[in-house]
PDB file of C-alpha atoms in Angstrom:
ATOM      1  CA  MET J   1       0.000   0.000   0.000  1.00 30.00           C
ATOM      2  CA  VAL J   2       1.340   3.430  -0.956  1.00 36.00           C
ATOM      3  CA  ARG J   3       0.988   5.961   1.813  1.00 44.00           C
ATOM      4  CA  GLY J   4       1.345   9.684   1.395  1.00 49.00           C
ATOM      5  CA  VAL J   5       0.565   9.854  -2.331  1.00 63.00           C
ATOM      6  CA  GLY J   6      -2.734  10.117  -4.162  1.00 59.00           C
ATOM      7  CA  VAL J   7      -4.120   6.689  -5.077  1.00 56.00           C
ATOM      8  CA  GLY J   8      -2.501   5.075  -8.130  1.00 65.00           C
ATOM      9  CA  LYS J   9       0.018   7.849  -8.763  1.00 88.00           C
ATOM     10  CA  ARG J  10       3.738   7.391  -9.251  1.00 96.00           C
ATOM     11  CA  ARG J  11       5.960   9.938  -7.548  1.00 98.00           C
ATOM     12  CA  VAL J  12       8.247  12.057  -9.701  1.00 98.00           C
ATOM     13  CA  VAL J  13      10.639  14.771  -8.561  1.00 98.00           C
ATOM     14  CA  VAL J  14      11.382  17.829 -10.667  1.00 98.00           C
ATOM     15  CA  ASP J  15      13.640  20.689  -9.623  1.00 98.00           C
ATOM     16  CA  GLY J  16      12.455  24.270  -9.940  1.00 98.00           C
ATOM     17  CA  PRO J  17      15.356  26.108  -8.277  1.00 98.00           C
ATOM     18  CA  SER J  18      14.164  29.678  -8.778  1.00 98.00           C
ATOM     19  CA  ASN J  19      15.093  32.428  -6.319  1.00 98.00           C
ATOM     20  CA  LEU J  20      13.612  35.204  -8.492  1.00 98.00           C
ATOM     21  CA  GLY J  21      10.956  36.237  -5.996  1.00 97.00           C
ATOM     22  CA  LEU J  22      13.043  36.964  -2.905  1.00 97.00           C
ATOM     23  CA  ARG J  23      15.007  40.006  -1.824  1.00 95.00           C
ATOM     24  CA  PRO J  24      18.785  39.534  -1.651  1.00 95.00           C
ATOM     25  CA  PRO J  25      19.935  38.704   1.898  1.00 93.00           C
ATOM     26  CA  LYS J  26      22.471  41.519   1.556  1.00 91.00           C
ATOM     27  CA  GLU J  27      23.732  43.767  -1.196  1.00 88.00           C
ATOM     28  CA  GLY J  28      25.709  41.934  -3.847  1.00 89.00           C
ATOM     29  CA  THR J  29      24.341  38.472  -2.989  1.00 94.00           C
ATOM     30  CA  VAL J  30      21.418  36.330  -4.131  1.00 96.00           C
ATOM     31  CA  PRO J  31      18.985  34.257  -2.045  1.00 97.00           C
ATOM     32  CA  GLY J  32      20.342  30.771  -1.407  1.00 98.00           C
ATOM     33  CA  CYS J  33      17.001  28.946  -1.614  1.00 98.00           C
ATOM     34  CA  TYR J  34      17.896  27.856  -5.157  1.00 98.00           C
ATOM     35  CA  LYS J  35      20.175  25.277  -3.473  1.00 98.00           C
ATOM     36  CA  LEU J  36      17.244  23.527  -1.743  1.00 98.00           C
ATOM     37  CA  ALA J  37      16.842  20.821  -4.361  1.00 98.00           C
ATOM     38  CA  GLY J  38      20.529  19.960  -4.336  1.00 98.00           C
ATOM     39  CA  ALA J  39      20.636  19.721  -0.553  1.00 98.00           C
ATOM     40  CA  LEU J  40      17.669  17.319  -0.426  1.00 98.00           C
ATOM     41  CA  ARG J  41      18.887  15.252  -3.354  1.00 98.00           C
ATOM     42  CA  ASP J  42      22.293  14.887  -1.710  1.00 98.00           C
ATOM     43  CA  LEU J  43      20.511  13.237   1.225  1.00 98.00           C
ATOM     44  CA  GLY J  44      18.950  10.634  -1.053  1.00 98.00           C
ATOM     45  CA  PHE J  45      15.498  12.230  -1.163  1.00 98.00           C
ATOM     46  CA  VAL J  46      14.508  10.963  -4.617  1.00 98.00           C
ATOM     47  CA  GLY J  47      15.382   7.358  -3.881  1.00 98.00           C
ATOM     48  CA  ARG J  48      14.000   7.431  -0.368  1.00 98.00           C
ATOM     49  CA  ILE J  49      10.511   8.308  -1.632  1.00 98.00           C
ATOM     50  CA  GLY J  50      10.766   5.845  -4.514  1.00 97.00           C
ATOM     51  CA  ALA J  51      10.392   8.578  -7.114  1.00 98.00           C
ATOM     52  CA  GLY J  52      11.300   8.942 -10.729  1.00 98.00           C
ATOM     53  CA  ASP J  53      13.559  11.832 -11.720  1.00 98.00           C
ATOM     54  CA  ALA J  54      11.840  14.385 -13.959  1.00 98.00           C
ATOM     55  CA  GLY J  55      14.850  16.658 -14.309  1.00 98.00           C
ATOM     56  CA  CYS J  56      15.297  20.350 -13.691  1.00 98.00           C
ATOM     57  CA  VAL J  57      13.610  23.446 -15.106  1.00 98.00           C
ATOM     58  CA  THR J  58      16.549  25.849 -15.078  1.00 98.00           C
ATOM     59  CA  PRO J  59      15.598  29.398 -14.032  1.00 98.00           C
ATOM     60  CA  PRO J  60      16.787  32.661 -15.574  1.00 97.00           C
ATOM     61  CA  ARG J  61      19.499  34.742 -13.956  1.00 97.00           C
ATOM     62  CA  TYR J  62      18.575  36.625 -10.781  1.00 97.00           C
ATOM     63  CA  ASP J  63      18.957  40.275 -11.732  1.00 95.00           C
ATOM     64  CA  ARG J  64      16.930  43.097 -10.192  1.00 94.00           C
ATOM     65  CA  GLY J  65      18.700  45.623 -12.412  1.00 90.00           C
ATOM     66  CA  ASN J  66      17.829  49.175 -11.357  1.00 92.00           C
ATOM     67  CA  TRP J  67      14.598  48.150  -9.637  1.00 94.00           C
ATOM     68  CA  LYS J  68      13.312  50.462  -6.923  1.00 93.00           C
ATOM     69  CA  PRO J  69      10.223  50.468  -4.712  1.00 92.00           C
ATOM     70  CA  GLY J  70       7.216  51.436  -6.781  1.00 93.00           C
ATOM     71  CA  ASP J  71       8.390  49.633  -9.920  1.00 95.00           C
ATOM     72  CA  GLY J  72       6.208  46.603  -9.294  1.00 95.00           C
ATOM     73  CA  VAL J  73       7.466  43.048  -8.880  1.00 97.00           C
ATOM     74  CA  PHE J  74      11.175  42.704  -9.585  1.00 97.00           C
ATOM     75  CA  ASN J  75      12.306  39.958 -11.960  1.00 97.00           C
ATOM     76  CA  ALA J  76       8.694  39.852 -13.229  1.00 97.00           C
ATOM     77  CA  ALA J  77       9.466  39.210 -16.906  1.00 97.00           C
ATOM     78  CA  ALA J  78      11.904  36.431 -16.062  1.00 98.00           C
ATOM     79  CA  MET J  79       9.444  34.980 -13.565  1.00 98.00           C
ATOM     80  CA  ALA J  80       6.604  34.942 -16.093  1.00 98.00           C
ATOM     81  CA  GLU J  81       8.733  33.178 -18.709  1.00 98.00           C
ATOM     82  CA  TYR J  82       9.973  30.688 -16.133  1.00 98.00           C
ATOM     83  CA  SER J  83       6.504  30.002 -14.747  1.00 98.00           C
ATOM     84  CA  LEU J  84       5.259  29.044 -18.200  1.00 98.00           C
ATOM     85  CA  ARG J  85       8.133  26.592 -18.625  1.00 98.00           C
ATOM     86  CA  VAL J  86       7.431  25.065 -15.217  1.00 98.00           C
ATOM     87  CA  ALA J  87       3.757  24.868 -16.170  1.00 98.00           C
ATOM     88  CA  GLU J  88       4.617  22.876 -19.291  1.00 98.00           C
ATOM     89  CA  ARG J  89       6.731  20.399 -17.326  1.00 98.00           C
ATOM     90  CA  VAL J  90       4.291  19.993 -14.436  1.00 98.00           C
ATOM     91  CA  GLY J  91       1.299  19.744 -16.770  1.00 98.00           C
ATOM     92  CA  ARG J  92       2.884  16.964 -18.798  1.00 98.00           C
ATOM     93  CA  LEU J  93       3.798  15.037 -15.664  1.00 98.00           C
ATOM     94  CA  VAL J  94       0.279  15.370 -14.255  1.00 98.00           C
ATOM     95  CA  ASP J  95      -1.235  14.260 -17.570  1.00 98.00           C
ATOM     96  CA  GLU J  96       0.899  11.118 -17.375  1.00 97.00           C
ATOM     97  CA  GLY J  97      -0.711  10.274 -14.034  1.00 97.00           C
ATOM     98  CA  ASN J  98       2.204  11.233 -11.808  1.00 98.00           C
ATOM     99  CA  PHE J  99       2.250  12.777  -8.356  1.00 98.00           C
ATOM    100  CA  VAL J 100       4.641  15.706  -8.785  1.00 98.00           C
ATOM    101  CA  VAL J 101       7.134  16.866  -6.154  1.00 98.00           C
ATOM    102  CA  LEU J 102       8.539  20.232  -7.233  1.00 98.00           C
ATOM    103  CA  LEU J 103      11.659  21.219  -5.305  1.00 98.00           C
ATOM    104  CA  GLY J 104      12.126  25.000  -5.226  1.00 96.00           C
ATOM    105  CA  GLY J 105      13.017  27.675  -4.934  1.00 95.00           C
ATOM    106  CA  GLU J 106      10.778  30.200  -3.331  1.00 97.00           C
ATOM    107  CA  CYS J 107       7.052  30.778  -3.151  1.00 98.00           C
ATOM    108  CA  SER J 108       6.534  32.231  -6.624  1.00 97.00           C
ATOM    109  CA  ASN J 109       7.297  28.698  -7.849  1.00 97.00           C
ATOM    110  CA  LEU J 110       3.606  28.048  -7.216  1.00 98.00           C
ATOM    111  CA  LEU J 111       2.749  30.078 -10.333  1.00 98.00           C
ATOM    112  CA  GLY J 112       3.907  27.308 -12.655  1.00 98.00           C
ATOM    113  CA  PRO J 113       1.777  24.501 -11.174  1.00 98.00           C
ATOM    114  CA  ALA J 114      -1.148  26.903 -10.755  1.00 98.00           C
ATOM    115  CA  VAL J 115      -1.099  27.789 -14.453  1.00 98.00           C
ATOM    116  CA  ALA J 116      -0.674  24.136 -15.451  1.00 98.00           C
ATOM    117  CA  LEU J 117      -3.685  23.045 -13.421  1.00 98.00           C
ATOM    118  CA  ARG J 118      -5.845  26.004 -14.441  1.00 98.00           C
ATOM    119  CA  ARG J 119      -5.366  24.896 -18.053  1.00 98.00           C
ATOM    120  CA  ARG J 120      -6.815  21.523 -17.075  1.00 98.00           C
ATOM    121  CA  GLY J 121      -9.823  22.511 -14.993  1.00 98.00           C
ATOM    122  CA  ARG J 122     -10.757  23.802 -11.586  1.00 98.00           C
ATOM    123  CA  PHE J 123      -8.109  23.032  -8.986  1.00 98.00           C
ATOM    124  CA  GLY J 124      -7.565  24.227  -5.439  1.00 98.00           C
ATOM    125  CA  VAL J 125      -4.434  25.093  -3.506  1.00 99.00           C
ATOM    126  CA  VAL J 126      -3.558  24.213   0.075  1.00 99.00           C
ATOM    127  CA  TYR J 127      -1.071  26.892   1.053  1.00 98.00           C
ATOM    128  CA  LEU J 128       1.136  25.910   4.019  1.00 98.00           C
ATOM    129  CA  ASP J 129       3.169  28.914   5.076  1.00 98.00           C
ATOM    130  CA  GLY J 130       4.189  30.891   8.116  1.00 98.00           C
ATOM    131  CA  HIS J 131       3.119  34.058   6.289  1.00 97.00           C
ATOM    132  CA  SER J 132       0.000  34.890   4.308  1.00 97.00           C
ATOM    133  CA  ASP J 133       1.900  36.052   1.176  1.00 97.00           C
ATOM    134  CA  PHE J 134      -1.104  38.220   0.359  1.00 97.00           C
ATOM    135  CA  ARG J 135       0.665  41.543  -0.180  1.00 95.00           C
ATOM    136  CA  THR J 136      -0.811  43.751  -2.905  1.00 94.00           C
ATOM    137  CA  VAL J 137      -0.667  47.430  -3.772  1.00 92.00           C
ATOM    138  CA  GLU J 138      -4.068  47.733  -2.084  1.00 90.00           C
ATOM    139  CA  ASN J 139      -2.866  46.552   1.330  1.00 92.00           C
ATOM    140  CA  SER J 140       0.819  47.498   1.245  1.00 91.00           C
ATOM    141  CA  PRO J 141       2.823  50.630   0.355  1.00 88.00           C
ATOM    142  CA  TYR J 142       4.392  48.769  -2.565  1.00 88.00           C
ATOM    143  CA  VAL J 143       5.025  45.305  -3.961  1.00 94.00           C
ATOM    144  CA  GLY J 144       8.353  43.895  -5.025  1.00 95.00           C
ATOM    145  CA  ALA J 145       9.289  40.402  -3.881  1.00 96.00           C
ATOM    146  CA  ALA J 146       6.798  37.976  -5.435  1.00 97.00           C
ATOM    147  CA  GLY J 147       7.623  35.395  -2.786  1.00 96.00           C
ATOM    148  CA  GLY J 148       5.649  37.533  -0.354  1.00 96.00           C
ATOM    149  CA  GLU J 149       2.788  37.949  -2.819  1.00 97.00           C
ATOM    150  CA  ALA J 150       2.363  34.420  -4.171  1.00 98.00           C
ATOM    151  CA  LEU J 151      -1.075  33.649  -2.715  1.00 98.00           C
ATOM    152  CA  ALA J 152      -2.323  37.028  -3.913  1.00 98.00           C
ATOM    153  CA  LEU J 153      -0.914  36.387  -7.399  1.00 98.00           C
ATOM    154  CA  VAL J 154      -2.415  32.924  -7.892  1.00 98.00           C
ATOM    155  CA  THR J 155      -5.834  34.227  -6.789  1.00 98.00           C
ATOM    156  CA  GLY J 156      -5.670  37.017  -9.390  1.00 98.00           C
ATOM    157  CA  ARG J 157      -4.420  39.987  -7.357  1.00 97.00           C
ATOM    158  CA  GLY J 158      -1.510  41.937  -8.806  1.00 96.00           C
ATOM    159  CA  GLN J 159       0.069  42.903 -12.087  1.00 96.00           C
ATOM    160  CA  ALA J 160      -1.330  41.160 -15.140  1.00 97.00           C
ATOM    161  CA  ASP J 161       2.017  39.942 -16.468  1.00 97.00           C
ATOM    162  CA  LEU J 162       2.042  37.516 -13.534  1.00 98.00           C
ATOM    163  CA  THR J 163      -1.625  37.039 -12.643  1.00 98.00           C
ATOM    164  CA  ASP J 164      -3.009  36.557 -16.158  1.00 98.00           C
ATOM    165  CA  LEU J 165      -0.561  34.284 -17.961  1.00 98.00           C
ATOM    166  CA  ASP J 166      -2.278  32.813 -21.020  1.00 97.00           C
ATOM    167  CA  GLY J 167      -5.390  34.825 -20.057  1.00 98.00           C
ATOM    168  CA  LEU J 168      -6.195  32.379 -17.255  1.00 98.00           C
ATOM    169  CA  SER J 169      -6.642  34.692 -14.247  1.00 98.00           C
ATOM    170  CA  PRO J 170      -7.411  33.737 -11.552  1.00 98.00           C
ATOM    171  CA  TYR J 171      -5.545  30.452 -11.477  1.00 98.00           C
ATOM    172  CA  VAL J 172      -7.260  29.563  -8.182  1.00 98.00           C
ATOM    173  CA  ARG J 173     -10.601  30.883  -6.948  1.00 98.00           C
ATOM    174  CA  ASP J 174     -10.698  32.299  -3.428  1.00 98.00           C
ATOM    175  CA  GLU J 175     -13.171  29.652  -2.301  1.00 98.00           C
ATOM    176  CA  ASP J 176     -10.815  26.925  -3.575  1.00 98.00           C
ATOM    177  CA  ALA J 177      -7.854  28.092  -1.462  1.00 98.00           C
ATOM    178  CA  ALA J 178      -6.889  27.172   2.088  1.00 98.00           C
ATOM    179  CA  LEU J 179      -4.080  28.869   4.020  1.00 98.00           C
ATOM    180  CA  LEU J 180      -2.539  27.174   7.042  1.00 98.00           C
ATOM    181  CA  GLY J 181       0.276  28.091   9.404  1.00 98.00           C
ATOM    182  CA  ILE J 182       0.340  31.865   9.626  1.00 98.00           C
ATOM    183  CA  ARG J 183       1.366  33.422  12.909  1.00 97.00           C
ATOM    184  CA  GLU J 184      -0.841  35.168  15.431  1.00 95.00           C
ATOM    185  CA  ASP J 185       0.192  38.659  14.344  1.00 94.00           C
ATOM    186  CA  ASP J 186      -0.387  38.249  10.590  1.00 95.00           C
ATOM    187  CA  SER J 187      -1.973  41.503   9.428  1.00 92.00           C
ATOM    188  CA  ASP J 188      -3.897  40.042   6.482  1.00 95.00           C
ATOM    189  CA  ILE J 189      -6.055  37.459   8.241  1.00 95.00           C
ATOM    190  CA  ASP J 190      -9.213  39.593   8.299  1.00 95.00           C
ATOM    191  CA  GLU J 191      -8.945  40.337   4.571  1.00 96.00           C
ATOM    192  CA  LEU J 192      -8.252  36.693   3.762  1.00 97.00           C
ATOM    193  CA  ARG J 193     -11.307  35.487   5.602  1.00 96.00           C
ATOM    194  CA  SER J 194     -13.479  38.270   4.220  1.00 97.00           C
ATOM    195  CA  VAL J 195     -12.798  37.193   0.619  1.00 97.00           C
ATOM    196  CA  GLY J 196     -13.492  33.550   1.428  1.00 98.00           C
ATOM    197  CA  ILE J 197     -10.008  32.057   1.722  1.00 98.00           C
ATOM    198  CA  ALA J 198     -10.165  29.518   4.559  1.00 98.00           C
ATOM    199  CA  THR J 199      -7.401  30.400   7.003  1.00 98.00           C
ATOM    200  CA  TRP J 200      -5.879  28.674  10.017  1.00 98.00           C
ATOM    201  CA  ARG J 201      -3.254  30.229  12.243  1.00 98.00           C
ATOM    202  CA  ALA J 202      -0.508  27.807  13.266  1.00 98.00           C
ATOM    203  CA  ALA J 203      -1.926  27.656  16.792  1.00 97.00           C
ATOM    204  CA  GLU J 204      -5.359  26.708  15.399  1.00 98.00           C
ATOM    205  CA  ILE J 205      -4.157  23.620  13.527  1.00 98.00           C
ATOM    206  CA  ASP J 206      -5.128  20.343  15.180  1.00 98.00           C
ATOM    207  CA  ALA J 207      -5.833  16.722  14.286  1.00 97.00           C
ATOM    208  CA  GLY J 208      -9.141  17.651  12.675  1.00 98.00           C
ATOM    209  CA  THR J 209      -7.748  20.341  10.400  1.00 98.00           C
ATOM    210  CA  PRO J 210      -6.718  18.161   7.423  1.00 98.00           C
ATOM    211  CA  GLY J 211     -10.226  16.726   7.210  1.00 98.00           C
ATOM    212  CA  LYS J 212     -11.729  20.207   7.125  1.00 98.00           C
ATOM    213  CA  VAL J 213      -9.308  21.224   4.376  1.00 98.00           C
ATOM    214  CA  LEU J 214     -10.121  18.125   2.331  1.00 98.00           C
ATOM    215  CA  GLU J 215     -13.836  18.863   2.646  1.00 98.00           C
ATOM    216  CA  ARG J 216     -13.130  22.249   1.071  1.00 97.00           C
ATOM    217  CA  MET J 217     -11.422  20.527  -1.870  1.00 98.00           C
ATOM    218  CA  GLU J 218     -14.387  18.240  -2.578  1.00 97.00           C
ATOM    219  CA  GLY J 219     -16.067  18.888  -5.923  1.00 96.00           C
ATOM    220  CA  LEU J 220     -12.855  20.191  -7.509  1.00 98.00           C
ATOM    221  CA  ASP J 221     -10.831  18.450 -10.195  1.00 98.00           C
ATOM    222  CA  GLY J 222      -7.997  18.213  -7.681  1.00 98.00           C
ATOM    223  CA  PHE J 223      -5.634  20.332  -5.629  1.00 98.00           C
ATOM    224  CA  TRP J 224      -1.983  21.228  -5.184  1.00 98.00           C
ATOM    225  CA  VAL J 225      -0.082  21.626  -1.900  1.00 98.00           C
ATOM    226  CA  HIS J 226       2.342  24.520  -1.505  1.00 98.00           C
ATOM    227  CA  LEU J 227       4.841  24.156   1.355  1.00 98.00           C
ATOM    228  CA  ASP J 228       6.963  27.038   2.565  1.00 98.00           C
ATOM    229  CA  VAL J 229       9.117  25.483   5.264  1.00 98.00           C
ATOM    230  CA  ASP J 230       8.916  28.626   7.383  1.00 98.00           C
ATOM    231  CA  ILE J 231       5.623  27.142   8.567  1.00 98.00           C
ATOM    232  CA  LEU J 232       8.010  25.434  10.993  1.00 98.00           C
ATOM    233  CA  ASP J 233       8.923  27.230  14.186  1.00 98.00           C
ATOM    234  CA  ALA J 234      12.161  29.217  14.032  1.00 98.00           C
ATOM    235  CA  ALA J 235      13.553  27.063  16.833  1.00 98.00           C
ATOM    236  CA  VAL J 236      13.524  23.997  14.571  1.00 98.00           C
ATOM    237  CA  MET J 237      13.904  25.703  11.166  1.00 98.00           C
ATOM    238  CA  PRO J 238      15.948  28.912  11.279  1.00 98.00           C
ATOM    239  CA  ALA J 239      17.409  28.390   7.780  1.00 98.00           C
ATOM    240  CA  VAL J 240      14.788  30.507   5.983  1.00 98.00           C
ATOM    241  CA  ASP J 241      14.667  34.152   4.985  1.00 96.00           C
ATOM    242  CA  SER J 242      12.018  35.095   7.585  1.00 95.00           C
ATOM    243  CA  PRO J 243      12.126  32.721  10.576  1.00 97.00           C
ATOM    244  CA  ASP J 244       9.438  33.347  13.195  1.00 97.00           C
ATOM    245  CA  PRO J 245       8.418  31.771  16.487  1.00 98.00           C
ATOM    246  CA  GLY J 246       4.975  30.293  16.950  1.00 98.00           C
ATOM    247  CA  GLY J 247       5.170  27.766  14.134  1.00 98.00           C
ATOM    248  CA  LEU J 248       4.792  24.000  13.872  1.00 98.00           C
ATOM    249  CA  ARG J 249       7.145  21.283  15.039  1.00 98.00           C
ATOM    250  CA  HIS J 250       8.331  18.643  12.592  1.00 98.00           C
ATOM    251  CA  ASP J 251       5.965  16.011  13.966  1.00 98.00           C
ATOM    252  CA  GLU J 252       3.027  18.414  13.611  1.00 98.00           C
ATOM    253  CA  LEU J 253       3.972  19.178  10.009  1.00 98.00           C
ATOM    254  CA  ARG J 254       4.186  15.469   9.206  1.00 98.00           C
ATOM    255  CA  GLU J 255       0.732  14.845  10.636  1.00 98.00           C
ATOM    256  CA  LEU J 256      -0.683  17.779   8.679  1.00 98.00           C
ATOM    257  CA  LEU J 257       0.887  16.713   5.386  1.00 98.00           C
ATOM    258  CA  ARG J 258       0.160  12.984   5.411  1.00 98.00           C
ATOM    259  CA  PRO J 259      -3.624  13.044   4.899  1.00 98.00           C
ATOM    260  CA  LEU J 260      -3.413  15.904   2.415  1.00 98.00           C
ATOM    261  CA  LEU J 261      -0.840  14.169   0.240  1.00 98.00           C
ATOM    262  CA  ALA J 262      -2.644  10.832   0.525  1.00 97.00           C
ATOM    263  CA  SER J 263      -5.852  12.257  -0.948  1.00 97.00           C
ATOM    264  CA  GLU J 264      -6.671  10.949  -4.404  1.00 96.00           C
ATOM    265  CA  LYS J 265      -7.385  14.555  -5.386  1.00 97.00           C
ATOM    266  CA  CYS J 266      -3.868  15.755  -4.535  1.00 98.00           C
ATOM    267  CA  VAL J 267      -1.743  15.978  -7.683  1.00 98.00           C
ATOM    268  CA  GLY J 268       1.479  17.392  -6.252  1.00 98.00           C
ATOM    269  CA  ILE J 269       3.438  19.552  -3.868  1.00 98.00           C
ATOM    270  CA  ASP J 270       6.072  22.248  -4.183  1.00 98.00           C
ATOM    271  CA  VAL J 271       8.607  22.814  -1.413  1.00 98.00           C
ATOM    272  CA  GLY J 272      10.427  26.090  -0.968  1.00 98.00           C
ATOM    273  CA  ILE J 273      12.301  28.720   1.050  1.00 98.00           C
ATOM    274  CA  PHE J 274      14.791  26.449   2.860  1.00 98.00           C
ATOM    275  CA  ASP J 275      18.203  28.087   2.382  1.00 98.00           C
ATOM    276  CA  PRO J 276      21.258  25.808   2.655  1.00 98.00           C
ATOM    277  CA  ASP J 277      23.480  28.884   2.959  1.00 97.00           C
ATOM    278  CA  LEU J 278      21.957  29.322   6.435  1.00 98.00           C
ATOM    279  CA  ASP J 279      22.613  25.684   7.323  1.00 98.00           C
ATOM    280  CA  PRO J 280      26.400  25.259   7.048  1.00 97.00           C
ATOM    281  CA  GLU J 281      26.470  22.028   9.075  1.00 98.00           C
ATOM    282  CA  GLY J 282      23.557  20.485   7.170  1.00 98.00           C
ATOM    283  CA  LYS J 283      21.513  19.774  10.310  1.00 98.00           C
ATOM    284  CA  TYR J 284      18.297  21.397   9.125  1.00 98.00           C
ATOM    285  CA  ALA J 285      18.510  19.801   5.686  1.00 98.00           C
ATOM    286  CA  VAL J 286      18.596  16.372   7.322  1.00 98.00           C
ATOM    287  CA  GLU J 287      15.591  17.130   9.525  1.00 98.00           C
ATOM    288  CA  LEU J 288      13.581  18.623   6.672  1.00 98.00           C
ATOM    289  CA  THR J 289      14.370  15.697   4.379  1.00 98.00           C
ATOM    290  CA  ASP J 290      13.340  13.216   7.056  1.00 98.00           C
ATOM    291  CA  THR J 291      10.034  15.022   7.558  1.00 98.00           C
ATOM    292  CA  LEU J 292       9.250  15.123   3.838  1.00 98.00           C
ATOM    293  CA  VAL J 293      10.155  11.466   3.365  1.00 98.00           C
ATOM    294  CA  ALA J 294       7.926  10.495   6.290  1.00 98.00           C
ATOM    295  CA  ALA J 295       5.018  12.503   4.846  1.00 98.00           C
ATOM    296  CA  LEU J 296       5.424  11.068   1.345  1.00 97.00           C
ATOM    297  CA  THR J 297       5.941   7.382   2.142  1.00 95.00           C
TER     298      THR J 297
END
């Protein structure tokens, strides 16, 4: 019996190592989350989950140029082109009956799967993240880093060159989205709930939460899981760009993921934000890999 994967689906792993949607950690550097896939693969992730290898969708160069606040999302043109290439790869893999594990990268990696699935019907997203990623020009002084805007973008909020690829906006309807793991002080929770996006703070997640999420996905053609590993508490996962207290423990994340990934309606998951540059001894990579393997097998 296969646990942790939608019924009858073969696991495949594809790398999507884009860092285009994050701010540089300091001037003259680039975000290290593009190394996530390599760190997990080096720990035997692909073999440990019994997956096929679907290759790598190589991202464009990270280059913010002369971007300044007020210019919109930086790296937007590169991100749009990349998202369409990821969409082609993910869509083909889904059509072949696979369960897709997309190793990022950062949160804008969700755009590719969202476009792929929108082309194929009405799909939901289960968004697991320590932050709401719902920043728009309506609720923030300016936008810039798409990683902090990814849930807004896939639900059709933001600049059209990212929200309306192939004329498909919105990729996910508000009522087909569920957000889990945000912290107590998240400023967007009232807006999220007012537009119909089901939202659970990290402290509100319990054993009954996955069932409630799955009920929300009933009637859809399927759903995708987005995992930003900063849903984990900073004490157990500090190797992210915005670590915060008040998150989940590894055992809690495993118990949240298992029933979601085991649903026959779940077609895949993307994993992002872990930064190996912030984990020089490799401790957090080992713990993250173990958690993902346990949830997928």
